[in-house]
């Protein structure tokens, strides 16, 4: 049984505070690490004998032999044939960041190998998710007999059957959950195939990671065939900036190979050799080298905005262009579309939250309405999930009552598997995904039956996940200890993201000296500790919840422990540290 940190069994947000990883005083029982970074790594599940490998994650240290994945060699051989014969190839990608980066990676690689591949990204509103038979046949009629689908295709049974009948070879590169039956494709490369063996250990890869492995397999096949005898061999490592962006933006777990992809990809991105990415970084007004957080919250959303509310191919065009002026124009357009997306998202979110309030007894929040823009429902589902602490699905209904939905889940609840089960039960027209996210299409009048099915199927998992909820801490410090040097030391255990959470500390006890509401309901405070030191804090979107109300009403006569993530505030003349508060508990 875990002992609560600071004896806090119920915080202001109603949760206990525990050490991360079930540790005792933050340290693995029976093994005391000799530095803070080792402690951070161990608390996130790093094996003791893997500390050095995880401290400086490299591609060589984590990358498997691509041949362990089913159909990988078959796919690589087919692509190698196309390279040798100068055959037309089209990359068919999804309209999100993972799809755009996966497509861009293969386009850039095939260009280096002498081809001029096409890229096809379907329109979200007009064509929907994944390959349609009509689109594949149209690509074939234009002269392409080899199509590679990326971040889609695992569930495209009818479309791929039509392509096969038309003698079009389709290679599927995906990471979404597969059914027991696979679509009729030339090859299906997907670590989440049910018949996968060793490759199943890499089921956390984003599609762009799978595409990178296919690229490595392709280069190896061509090398064995002597293709590079008189030609330069592509440096696949130089495309890691694209891999890092897609991995982080798709919220893939930053464990194993993904950890290396992001750690090394950020280094490549700092060099700004990709003309499109350099323009996007400038449009996002980032003057320093991008961080993992920037990929998820500044660059990813801008790429996404093209597929959500603009032209679906803008992301791929940006990431593959070599023309600085074209890159500047596309990046500016994506920046504008991102602002438009945020306004649309705000409206949908407000309506979705009102509907969700009426479903407090549901294990899965499922809300639906007409007039919602399908391009923002995934983002809104994520926001709803965070606010409610349970899985959320947001469905946009069209004029015929057909709903396009997007869902986000919580730890320990496999939403993708539940959606596939609902499809097998005939409750969905289409559906799929992975543990933490899913997409679906539901027929007219099918919302209530779907809600009942998901509620019954996931109730136990959701209850278990919520019962196990606790705020996990890595350290407790006095307010004076929240410094730039502490932030720097904690960052050495990164990169952080999904599956490898950023460090969280508790500070206190403190008194609130000043508090106010800024921006979109953010609560900003200045707090002071018994050590006489004060720090700035901010609690995002907290003005209307118990945490925000406590911070605003505490005043200087009560003391609290505050917990959150320390960050660098570089707005002033010299960097300072601040705390992004996620919870608090009364100390008196």
Coordinates of C-alpha atoms in Angstrom, one line a residue:
X1 CA 0.0 0.0 0.0
X2 CA 1.4 3.4 -1.0
X3 CA 1.9 6.0 1.7
X4 CA 0.5 9.4 0.7
X5 CA 3.1 12.1 0.0
X6 CA 2.8 14.8 2.7
X7 CA 0.0 12.8 4.3
X8 CA -2.3 14.1 1.5
X9 CA -5.1 11.5 1.0
X10 CA -7.6 13.9 -0.5
X11 CA -6.5 17.1 -2.3
X12 CA -8.6 20.0 -3.4
X13 CA -9.4 18.0 -6.6
X14 CA -10.3 14.9 -4.5
X15 CA -7.2 12.7 -5.1
X16 CA -4.3 11.4 -3.0
X17 CA -0.7 12.3 -3.7
X18 CA 1.7 9.4 -4.2
X19 CA 5.2 9.0 -5.3
X20 CA 5.4 8.0 -9.0
X21 CA 6.1 4.3 -9.7
X22 CA 5.1 3.1 -6.3
X23 CA 8.4 4.2 -4.9
X24 CA 9.4 4.8 -1.3
X25 CA 10.5 8.4 -0.8
X26 CA 10.7 8.6 -4.6
X27 CA 13.4 5.9 -4.7
X28 CA 13.0 2.3 -5.9
X29 CA 13.0 0.1 -2.8
X30 CA 16.4 -1.6 -2.3
X31 CA 18.1 0.4 -5.0
X32 CA 19.2 4.0 -4.5
X33 CA 20.1 5.9 -7.7
X34 CA 23.0 8.1 -7.5
X35 CA 21.5 11.1 -9.3
X36 CA 18.1 12.8 -10.0
X37 CA 18.0 11.6 -13.7
X38 CA 18.3 8.0 -12.7
X39 CA 15.5 8.4 -10.2
X40 CA 13.3 9.9 -12.8
X41 CA 14.0 7.1 -15.3
X42 CA 13.4 4.4 -12.8
X43 CA 10.1 6.0 -11.7
X44 CA 8.9 5.8 -15.3
X45 CA 9.5 2.1 -15.6
X46 CA 13.1 2.1 -17.0
X47 CA 14.8 -1.2 -16.0
X48 CA 17.9 -0.8 -13.8
X49 CA 20.2 -2.2 -16.4
X50 CA 18.8 0.2 -19.0
X51 CA 19.5 3.5 -17.3
X52 CA 22.4 4.6 -19.5
X53 CA 20.5 3.5 -22.7
X54 CA 17.5 5.6 -21.6
X55 CA 19.5 8.5 -20.4
X56 CA 20.8 9.2 -23.9
X57 CA 18.4 7.3 -26.2
X58 CA 19.8 6.6 -29.7
X59 CA 18.3 5.0 -32.8
X60 CA 21.0 2.3 -32.8
X61 CA 20.2 1.5 -29.2
X62 CA 16.5 1.0 -29.6
X63 CA 15.8 0.2 -33.3
X64 CA 14.7 -3.4 -34.1
X65 CA 15.5 -5.3 -37.2
X66 CA 12.6 -4.1 -39.5
X67 CA 12.4 -7.7 -40.8
X68 CA 10.7 -8.8 -37.6
X69 CA 7.5 -7.2 -38.7
X70 CA 5.1 -9.3 -40.9
X71 CA 5.1 -8.2 -44.6
X72 CA 7.9 -5.7 -44.0
X73 CA 10.3 -7.5 -46.4
X74 CA 7.6 -8.0 -49.0
X75 CA 6.7 -4.3 -48.9
X76 CA 10.3 -3.2 -49.1
X77 CA 11.0 -5.6 -52.1
X78 CA 8.0 -4.1 -53.9
X79 CA 9.1 -0.6 -53.3
X80 CA 12.7 -1.5 -54.4
X81 CA 11.3 -2.9 -57.7
X82 CA 9.5 0.5 -58.2
X83 CA 12.7 2.4 -57.5
X84 CA 14.8 0.3 -59.9
X85 CA 12.2 0.5 -62.7
X86 CA 11.3 4.2 -62.2
X87 CA 7.7 3.2 -61.6
X88 CA 5.1 5.8 -60.5
X89 CA 4.3 5.6 -56.8
X90 CA 1.6 7.5 -54.9
X91 CA 1.6 7.9 -51.1
X92 CA -1.9 8.0 -49.7
X93 CA -2.0 9.6 -46.2
X94 CA -4.4 10.5 -43.5
X95 CA -5.2 14.2 -43.0
X96 CA -3.8 14.5 -39.5
X97 CA -0.2 15.1 -38.4
X98 CA 0.8 11.5 -38.3
X99 CA -0.6 11.0 -41.8
X100 CA 1.1 14.1 -43.1
X101 CA 4.5 13.3 -41.6
X102 CA 4.3 9.6 -42.7
X103 CA 3.5 10.7 -46.3
X104 CA 6.2 13.4 -46.3
X105 CA 8.9 11.0 -45.0
X106 CA 8.2 8.5 -47.8
X107 CA 7.9 11.2 -50.4
X108 CA 11.3 12.7 -49.4
X109 CA 13.0 9.3 -49.2
X110 CA 11.7 8.2 -52.6
X111 CA 12.8 11.5 -54.2
X112 CA 16.3 10.8 -52.9
X113 CA 16.1 7.4 -54.6
X114 CA 15.3 9.0 -57.9
X115 CA 11.5 8.8 -58.0
X116 CA 8.9 11.6 -58.2
X117 CA 6.2 10.1 -56.0
X118 CA 2.7 11.7 -55.8
X119 CA 1.0 12.4 -52.5
X120 CA -2.8 12.1 -52.0
X121 CA -4.5 13.3 -48.8
X122 CA -8.3 12.9 -48.8
X123 CA -10.6 15.8 -47.9
X124 CA -11.9 15.3 -44.4
X125 CA -15.4 16.7 -45.2
X126 CA -15.9 15.4 -48.8
X127 CA -14.1 12.0 -48.6
X128 CA -13.7 11.1 -44.9
X129 CA -11.1 9.0 -43.3
X130 CA -9.0 6.5 -45.1
X131 CA -8.8 5.3 -48.7
X132 CA -12.0 5.0 -50.7
X133 CA -12.3 2.7 -53.7
X134 CA -13.1 5.6 -55.9
X135 CA -9.9 7.4 -54.9
X136 CA -7.7 4.4 -55.3
X137 CA -9.1 3.6 -58.8
X138 CA -8.7 7.3 -59.8
X139 CA -5.1 7.2 -58.8
X140 CA -4.6 3.9 -60.7
X141 CA -6.2 5.3 -63.8
X142 CA -3.8 8.2 -63.7
X143 CA -0.9 5.7 -64.1
X144 CA 0.0 4.6 -60.6
X145 CA 0.1 0.8 -60.0
X146 CA 1.7 1.0 -56.6
X147 CA 0.0 2.9 -53.8
X148 CA 1.3 3.1 -50.2
X149 CA -1.3 4.0 -47.6
X150 CA 0.1 5.6 -44.4
X151 CA -1.7 6.0 -41.1
X152 CA -4.8 4.4 -42.7
X153 CA -5.9 1.3 -44.6
X154 CA -6.1 -1.3 -41.8
X155 CA -9.9 -1.4 -42.0
X156 CA -10.3 -0.4 -45.7
X157 CA -11.6 -3.8 -46.8
X158 CA -13.9 -2.7 -49.7
X159 CA -11.5 -0.1 -51.1
X160 CA -8.5 -2.3 -51.1
X161 CA -10.5 -5.2 -52.7
X162 CA -11.5 -2.8 -55.5
X163 CA -7.8 -1.8 -56.0
X164 CA -6.7 -5.4 -56.0
X165 CA -9.3 -6.3 -58.6
X166 CA -8.0 -3.5 -60.8
X167 CA -4.4 -4.9 -60.5
X168 CA -3.2 -2.0 -58.3
X169 CA -0.7 -3.0 -55.6
X170 CA -1.5 -1.4 -52.3
X171 CA 1.0 -1.5 -49.4
X172 CA -0.6 -0.6 -46.1
X173 CA 1.6 1.1 -43.5
X174 CA -0.5 1.6 -40.4
X175 CA -0.6 1.4 -36.6
X176 CA -4.3 1.2 -35.8
X177 CA -5.8 -1.9 -34.4
X178 CA -6.5 -4.6 -37.0
X179 CA -9.4 -7.1 -37.2
X180 CA -8.8 -10.8 -37.3
X181 CA -9.2 -10.6 -41.1
X182 CA -6.8 -8.3 -43.0
X183 CA -7.8 -6.3 -46.0
X184 CA -6.8 -7.6 -49.4
X185 CA -3.5 -5.7 -49.9
X186 CA -0.1 -6.5 -51.4
X187 CA 1.3 -6.1 -47.9
X188 CA 0.1 -4.9 -44.5
X189 CA 2.8 -3.6 -42.3
X190 CA 1.3 -2.9 -38.9
X191 CA 2.7 -3.8 -35.5
X192 CA -0.9 -4.1 -34.2
X193 CA -1.8 -7.0 -36.5
X194 CA -3.3 -9.7 -34.4
X195 CA -0.9 -12.3 -36.0
X196 CA 2.2 -10.2 -35.3
X197 CA 4.9 -11.9 -33.3
X198 CA 8.1 -9.9 -32.2
X199 CA 6.8 -6.8 -33.9
X200 CA 3.8 -6.6 -31.4
X201 CA 6.2 -5.2 -28.9
X202 CA 6.3 -2.0 -31.0
X203 CA 2.6 -1.5 -31.1
X204 CA 3.0 1.9 -29.5
X205 CA 4.7 3.3 -32.7
X206 CA 2.9 6.0 -34.6
X207 CA 2.5 5.4 -38.3
X208 CA 5.4 7.7 -39.1
X209 CA 7.6 5.4 -37.0
X210 CA 6.4 2.4 -39.0
X211 CA 7.1 4.3 -42.2
X212 CA 10.7 5.0 -40.9
X213 CA 11.2 1.3 -40.4
X214 CA 9.9 0.6 -43.9
X215 CA 12.4 3.2 -45.2
X216 CA 15.2 1.4 -43.4
X217 CA 14.1 -1.9 -44.9
X218 CA 13.9 -0.4 -48.4
X219 CA 17.4 1.0 -48.2
X220 CA 18.7 -2.3 -47.0
X221 CA 17.1 -4.2 -49.9
X222 CA 18.5 -1.7 -52.4
X223 CA 21.9 -1.9 -50.8
X224 CA 21.9 -5.7 -51.2
X225 CA 20.9 -5.3 -54.9
X226 CA 23.9 -3.0 -55.5
X227 CA 21.7 0.0 -56.2
X228 CA 24.1 2.4 -54.4
X229 CA 27.2 1.2 -56.2
X230 CA 27.3 4.5 -58.1
X231 CA 24.8 6.5 -56.2
X232 CA 24.7 8.2 -52.8
X233 CA 22.8 6.4 -50.1
X234 CA 20.0 8.4 -48.5
X235 CA 20.7 9.5 -44.9
X236 CA 17.4 8.3 -43.3
X237 CA 18.6 9.9 -40.0
X238 CA 18.1 13.4 -41.5
X239 CA 14.3 12.7 -41.7
X240 CA 14.0 12.2 -37.9
X241 CA 12.7 15.7 -37.5
X242 CA 9.6 14.7 -39.4
X243 CA 9.4 11.4 -37.4
X244 CA 9.6 13.3 -34.1
X245 CA 6.8 15.7 -35.1
X246 CA 4.4 12.9 -36.1
X247 CA 5.2 10.8 -33.0
X248 CA 4.6 13.6 -30.5
X249 CA 1.5 15.0 -32.3
X250 CA -0.1 11.6 -32.5
X251 CA 0.4 11.3 -28.7
X252 CA 2.3 8.0 -29.1
X253 CA 3.8 6.6 -26.0
X254 CA 7.4 7.9 -25.6
X255 CA 8.9 4.6 -24.7
X256 CA 11.4 2.4 -26.4
X257 CA 12.1 3.4 -30.0
X258 CA 9.7 6.4 -29.9
X259 CA 11.9 7.9 -27.1
X260 CA 14.9 7.7 -29.5
X261 CA 12.9 9.0 -32.4
X262 CA 11.9 12.1 -30.5
X263 CA 15.2 12.7 -28.7
X264 CA 17.2 12.5 -31.9
X265 CA 14.5 14.1 -34.0
X266 CA 14.5 17.3 -32.0
X267 CA 18.2 17.6 -32.5
X268 CA 17.8 17.3 -36.3
X269 CA 14.9 19.9 -36.1
X270 CA 17.1 22.4 -34.3
X271 CA 19.3 22.6 -37.5
X272 CA 16.2 23.7 -39.5
X273 CA 17.4 21.9 -42.7
X274 CA 13.8 21.1 -43.6
X275 CA 12.7 24.2 -45.4
X276 CA 9.0 23.7 -44.5
X277 CA 9.6 23.0 -40.9
X278 CA 11.8 26.0 -40.6
X279 CA 9.1 28.2 -42.0
X280 CA 6.5 26.6 -39.6
X281 CA 8.8 27.2 -36.6
X282 CA 9.0 30.9 -37.7
X283 CA 5.3 31.1 -38.2
X284 CA 4.8 29.7 -34.6
X285 CA 7.1 32.5 -33.4
X286 CA 9.6 30.1 -31.8
X287 CA 13.0 31.8 -31.6
X288 CA 14.7 29.0 -29.7
X289 CA 15.2 25.4 -30.7
X290 CA 11.9 23.6 -30.5
X291 CA 11.2 21.3 -27.5
X292 CA 9.0 18.2 -27.3
X293 CA 6.2 20.5 -25.9
X294 CA 6.5 22.8 -28.9
X295 CA 5.9 19.8 -31.2
X296 CA 2.7 18.9 -29.5
X297 CA 1.3 22.4 -28.8
X298 CA 2.8 24.7 -31.4
X299 CA 3.8 22.9 -34.5
X300 CA 1.5 19.9 -34.6
X301 CA -1.7 21.9 -34.3
X302 CA -0.7 24.1 -37.2
X303 CA -0.1 21.1 -39.5
X304 CA -3.4 19.6 -38.2
X305 CA -5.3 22.8 -39.1
X306 CA -4.9 22.1 -42.8
X307 CA -6.7 18.8 -42.6
X308 CA -9.2 20.0 -40.1
X309 CA -10.5 23.3 -41.5
X310 CA -8.4 24.0 -44.6
X311 CA -6.9 22.1 -47.5
X312 CA -6.0 18.6 -46.5
X313 CA -2.7 18.5 -48.4
X314 CA -1.1 21.6 -47.0
X315 CA 0.9 19.7 -44.3
X316 CA 2.5 17.3 -46.8
X317 CA 3.2 20.2 -49.2
X318 CA 4.9 22.2 -46.5
X319 CA 7.0 19.2 -45.2
X320 CA 8.2 18.2 -48.7
X321 CA 8.8 21.6 -50.4
X322 CA 12.3 22.8 -51.1
X323 CA 11.2 26.3 -52.0
X324 CA 11.6 28.8 -49.1
X325 CA 8.9 31.2 -50.5
X326 CA 6.4 28.4 -51.0
X327 CA 7.1 27.2 -47.5
X328 CA 6.6 30.7 -46.0
X329 CA 3.3 31.1 -47.8
X330 CA 2.0 27.6 -46.7
X331 CA 3.2 28.1 -43.1
X332 CA 1.4 31.5 -42.9
X333 CA -1.8 29.9 -44.2
X334 CA -1.6 27.1 -41.7
X335 CA -1.0 29.6 -38.9
X336 CA -4.2 31.5 -40.0
X337 CA -6.2 28.3 -40.3
X338 CA -5.0 27.3 -36.8
X339 CA -6.5 30.5 -35.4
X340 CA -9.8 29.7 -37.2
X341 CA -9.7 26.2 -35.9
X342 CA -9.4 27.5 -32.3
X343 CA -12.4 29.7 -32.6
X344 CA -14.5 26.8 -34.1
X345 CA -13.2 24.5 -31.4
X346 CA -14.2 26.8 -28.6
X347 CA -17.8 27.0 -29.8
X348 CA -18.1 23.2 -30.1
X349 CA -16.4 22.6 -26.8
X350 CA -18.9 24.8 -24.9
X351 CA -21.9 22.9 -26.4
X352 CA -20.3 19.5 -25.8
X353 CA -19.6 20.3 -22.2
X354 CA -23.3 21.3 -21.6
X355 CA -24.4 18.0 -23.1
X356 CA -21.9 16.0 -21.1
X357 CA -23.1 17.5 -17.8
X358 CA -26.4 15.5 -18.3
X359 CA -24.5 12.2 -18.5
X360 CA -22.7 12.2 -15.2
X361 CA -23.8 8.5 -14.6
X362 CA -22.2 7.3 -17.9
X363 CA -18.8 5.6 -17.9
X364 CA -18.1 7.0 -21.4
X365 CA -19.3 10.5 -22.2
X366 CA -20.8 10.3 -25.7
X367 CA -22.2 13.6 -27.0
X368 CA -23.6 14.3 -30.5
X369 CA -25.1 17.3 -32.3
X370 CA -25.6 18.7 -35.8
X371 CA -23.6 21.6 -37.0
X372 CA -20.4 20.7 -35.3
X373 CA -17.3 20.9 -37.5
X374 CA -15.9 17.3 -37.9
X375 CA -12.4 18.8 -38.0
X376 CA -12.4 19.7 -34.3
X377 CA -14.3 16.9 -32.7
X378 CA -11.1 15.0 -31.8
X379 CA -9.6 18.0 -30.0
X380 CA -12.9 18.6 -28.2
X381 CA -13.0 14.9 -27.2
X382 CA -9.6 15.2 -25.7
X383 CA -10.6 18.3 -23.7
X384 CA -13.7 16.7 -22.5
X385 CA -11.8 13.6 -21.4
X386 CA -9.4 15.7 -19.4
X387 CA -12.2 17.6 -17.7
X388 CA -14.4 14.6 -16.9
X389 CA -11.7 12.1 -16.1
X390 CA -13.4 9.4 -18.3
X391 CA -13.4 8.5 -22.0
X392 CA -15.2 10.9 -24.2
X393 CA -16.6 10.6 -27.8
X394 CA -17.8 13.6 -29.7
X395 CA -20.0 13.0 -32.7
X396 CA -20.8 15.5 -35.5
X397 CA -24.2 14.7 -37.1
X398 CA -24.9 15.5 -40.8
X399 CA -28.2 16.4 -42.3
X400 CA -29.1 12.8 -42.8
X401 CA -28.4 11.9 -39.1
X402 CA -25.1 10.1 -39.9
X403 CA -22.5 10.8 -37.3
X404 CA -18.8 11.1 -37.6
X405 CA -17.2 10.7 -34.2
X406 CA -13.8 10.9 -32.6
X407 CA -12.9 9.6 -29.1
X408 CA -10.2 9.9 -26.5
X409 CA -9.6 7.5 -23.6
X410 CA -7.9 7.4 -20.2
X411 CA -5.2 5.1 -19.0
X412 CA -6.2 1.5 -18.7
X413 CA -9.3 1.8 -20.9
X414 CA -8.9 0.4 -24.5
X415 CA -11.3 2.6 -26.5
X416 CA -10.1 1.3 -29.9
X417 CA -10.9 -2.3 -29.1
X418 CA -14.3 -1.3 -27.8
X419 CA -15.1 0.6 -31.0
X420 CA -14.0 -2.4 -33.1
X421 CA -16.3 -4.6 -31.0
X422 CA -19.2 -2.1 -31.5
X423 CA -18.5 -2.4 -35.3
X424 CA -18.6 -6.2 -35.1
X425 CA -21.9 -6.0 -33.3
X426 CA -23.4 -3.9 -36.2
X427 CA -23.6 -0.7 -34.1
X428 CA -21.3 1.2 -36.4
X429 CA -20.9 1.8 -40.1
X430 CA -17.2 2.1 -39.6
X431 CA -14.7 2.4 -36.8
X432 CA -11.3 1.7 -35.5
X433 CA -8.3 3.2 -33.6
X434 CA -6.0 2.3 -30.8
X435 CA -6.1 2.2 -27.0
X436 CA -6.2 5.9 -26.4
X437 CA -8.0 7.2 -29.5
X438 CA -10.6 6.0 -31.9
X439 CA -12.7 7.2 -34.9
X440 CA -16.2 6.0 -35.9
X441 CA -19.2 6.5 -38.2
X442 CA -22.6 5.7 -36.7
X443 CA -25.8 5.5 -38.7
X444 CA -29.0 7.5 -38.1
X445 CA -30.6 6.8 -34.8
X446 CA -27.7 4.7 -33.6
X447 CA -26.2 7.0 -30.9
X448 CA -28.2 5.7 -27.9
X449 CA -27.5 2.0 -28.7
X450 CA -23.8 2.8 -29.1
X451 CA -23.7 4.7 -25.8
X452 CA -25.4 1.8 -24.0
X453 CA -22.9 -0.7 -25.5
X454 CA -19.8 1.3 -24.6
X455 CA -21.1 2.1 -21.1
X456 CA -21.7 -1.6 -20.4
X457 CA -18.4 -2.8 -22.0
X458 CA -16.1 -0.3 -20.4
X459 CA -17.8 0.4 -17.0
X460 CA -15.5 -1.9 -15.0
X461 CA -12.3 -0.6 -16.7
X462 CA -13.3 3.0 -16.3
X463 CA -14.2 2.5 -12.6
X464 CA -10.9 0.7 -12.0
X465 CA -8.9 3.5 -13.7
X466 CA -10.7 6.3 -11.8
X467 CA -10.3 4.5 -8.5
X468 CA -6.6 4.2 -9.1
X469 CA -6.4 7.9 -9.9
X470 CA -3.7 9.7 -7.9
X471 CA -1.5 12.6 -8.4
X472 CA 2.0 11.2 -8.9
X473 CA 5.0 13.2 -7.7
X474 CA 8.7 13.1 -8.4
X475 CA 10.0 15.5 -5.7
X476 CA 8.9 17.9 -2.9
X477 CA 10.8 21.2 -2.7
X478 CA 10.6 24.5 -0.8
X479 CA 9.4 27.4 -3.0
X480 CA 13.0 28.6 -3.2
X481 CA 13.9 25.3 -4.9
X482 CA 11.7 26.1 -7.9
X483 CA 14.6 27.4 -10.0
X484 CA 15.8 27.3 -13.6
X485 CA 18.5 24.9 -12.5
X486 CA 15.9 22.5 -11.1
X487 CA 13.9 22.6 -14.4
X488 CA 17.1 21.9 -16.3
X489 CA 18.0 19.0 -14.1
X490 CA 14.5 17.5 -14.5
X491 CA 14.5 18.0 -18.3
X492 CA 17.5 15.7 -18.5
X493 CA 15.2 12.8 -18.0
X494 CA 13.2 13.6 -21.1
X495 CA 12.0 13.7 -23.7
X496 CA 8.6 13.7 -21.9
X497 CA 5.2 13.1 -23.3
X498 CA 2.5 10.3 -23.5
X499 CA 3.7 7.2 -21.6
X500 CA 6.7 9.1 -20.2
X501 CA 5.1 11.9 -18.2
X502 CA 6.9 15.1 -17.4
X503 CA 8.2 15.5 -13.8
X504 CA 5.7 16.8 -11.3
X505 CA 6.8 18.4 -8.0
X506 CA 5.0 19.6 -4.9
X507 CA 6.1 22.9 -3.3
X508 CA 5.2 24.5 -0.1
X509 CA 3.7 25.2 2.2
X510 CA 2.9 28.5 0.6
X511 CA 0.6 31.5 1.1
X512 CA -1.2 33.1 -1.9
X513 CA 0.0 36.7 -2.1
X514 CA -1.7 37.7 -5.3
X515 CA -4.2 35.9 -7.6
X516 CA -6.2 36.8 -10.7
X517 CA -7.8 35.3 -13.8
X518 CA -6.1 35.8 -17.1
X519 CA -6.7 34.6 -20.7
X520 CA -9.3 31.9 -21.2
X521 CA -10.0 31.2 -17.5
X522 CA -6.4 30.7 -16.3
X523 CA -5.7 31.4 -12.7
X524 CA -2.4 33.2 -12.1
X525 CA -0.9 33.6 -8.6
X526 CA 2.2 34.7 -6.7
X527 CA 2.8 32.5 -3.7
X528 CA 5.4 32.8 -0.9
X529 CA 6.8 30.1 1.3
X530 CA 8.2 29.9 4.8
X531 CA 11.7 30.2 3.3
X532 CA 10.8 33.8 2.3
X533 CA 11.0 33.0 -1.4
X534 CA 8.1 33.6 -3.8
X535 CA 7.3 32.0 -7.1
X536 CA 4.8 32.6 -9.9
X537 CA 2.3 29.9 -10.8
X538 CA -0.5 29.4 -13.3
X539 CA -3.4 26.9 -13.3
X540 CA -4.7 26.6 -16.9
X541 CA -8.5 26.7 -17.5
X542 CA -9.0 26.4 -13.7
X543 CA -11.1 29.5 -12.9
X544 CA -14.4 27.6 -12.7
X545 CA -13.1 24.4 -11.0
X546 CA -12.4 23.8 -7.3
X547 CA -8.6 24.2 -7.8
X548 CA -9.0 27.7 -9.3
X549 CA -11.6 28.7 -6.7
X550 CA -9.3 27.7 -3.9
X551 CA -6.3 29.6 -5.3
X552 CA -8.5 32.7 -5.9
X553 CA -10.0 32.6 -2.4
X554 CA -7.2 31.4 -0.3
X555 CA -5.8 34.8 0.7
X556 CA -2.6 35.3 2.8
X557 CA -4.1 33.7 5.9
X558 CA -4.2 30.1 4.8
X559 CA -1.4 27.9 3.6
X560 CA -1.4 25.2 0.8
X561 CA 0.8 22.7 -0.8
X562 CA 0.8 23.2 -4.5
X563 CA 1.7 20.5 -7.1
X564 CA 2.5 20.8 -10.8
X565 CA 5.1 21.0 -13.4
X566 CA 8.0 23.4 -13.2
X567 CA 8.7 25.4 -16.3
X568 CA 11.0 28.1 -17.5
X569 CA 9.4 31.6 -17.9
X570 CA 11.6 33.4 -20.4
X571 CA 9.5 36.5 -20.9
X572 CA 11.7 38.7 -18.7
X573 CA 15.2 40.0 -19.0
X574 CA 16.5 36.7 -17.6
X575 CA 14.9 33.2 -17.3
X576 CA 13.0 32.4 -14.2
X577 CA 11.1 29.4 -13.1
X578 CA 7.3 29.1 -12.5
X579 CA 5.0 26.3 -11.6
X580 CA 2.1 25.1 -13.8
X581 CA -0.3 24.1 -11.0
X582 CA -2.4 20.9 -11.4
X583 CA -3.6 20.4 -7.9
X584 CA -3.3 21.8 -4.3
X585 CA -4.0 20.7 -0.8
X586 CA -4.6 22.7 2.3
X587 CA -1.6 22.6 4.7
X588 CA -3.5 24.1 7.7

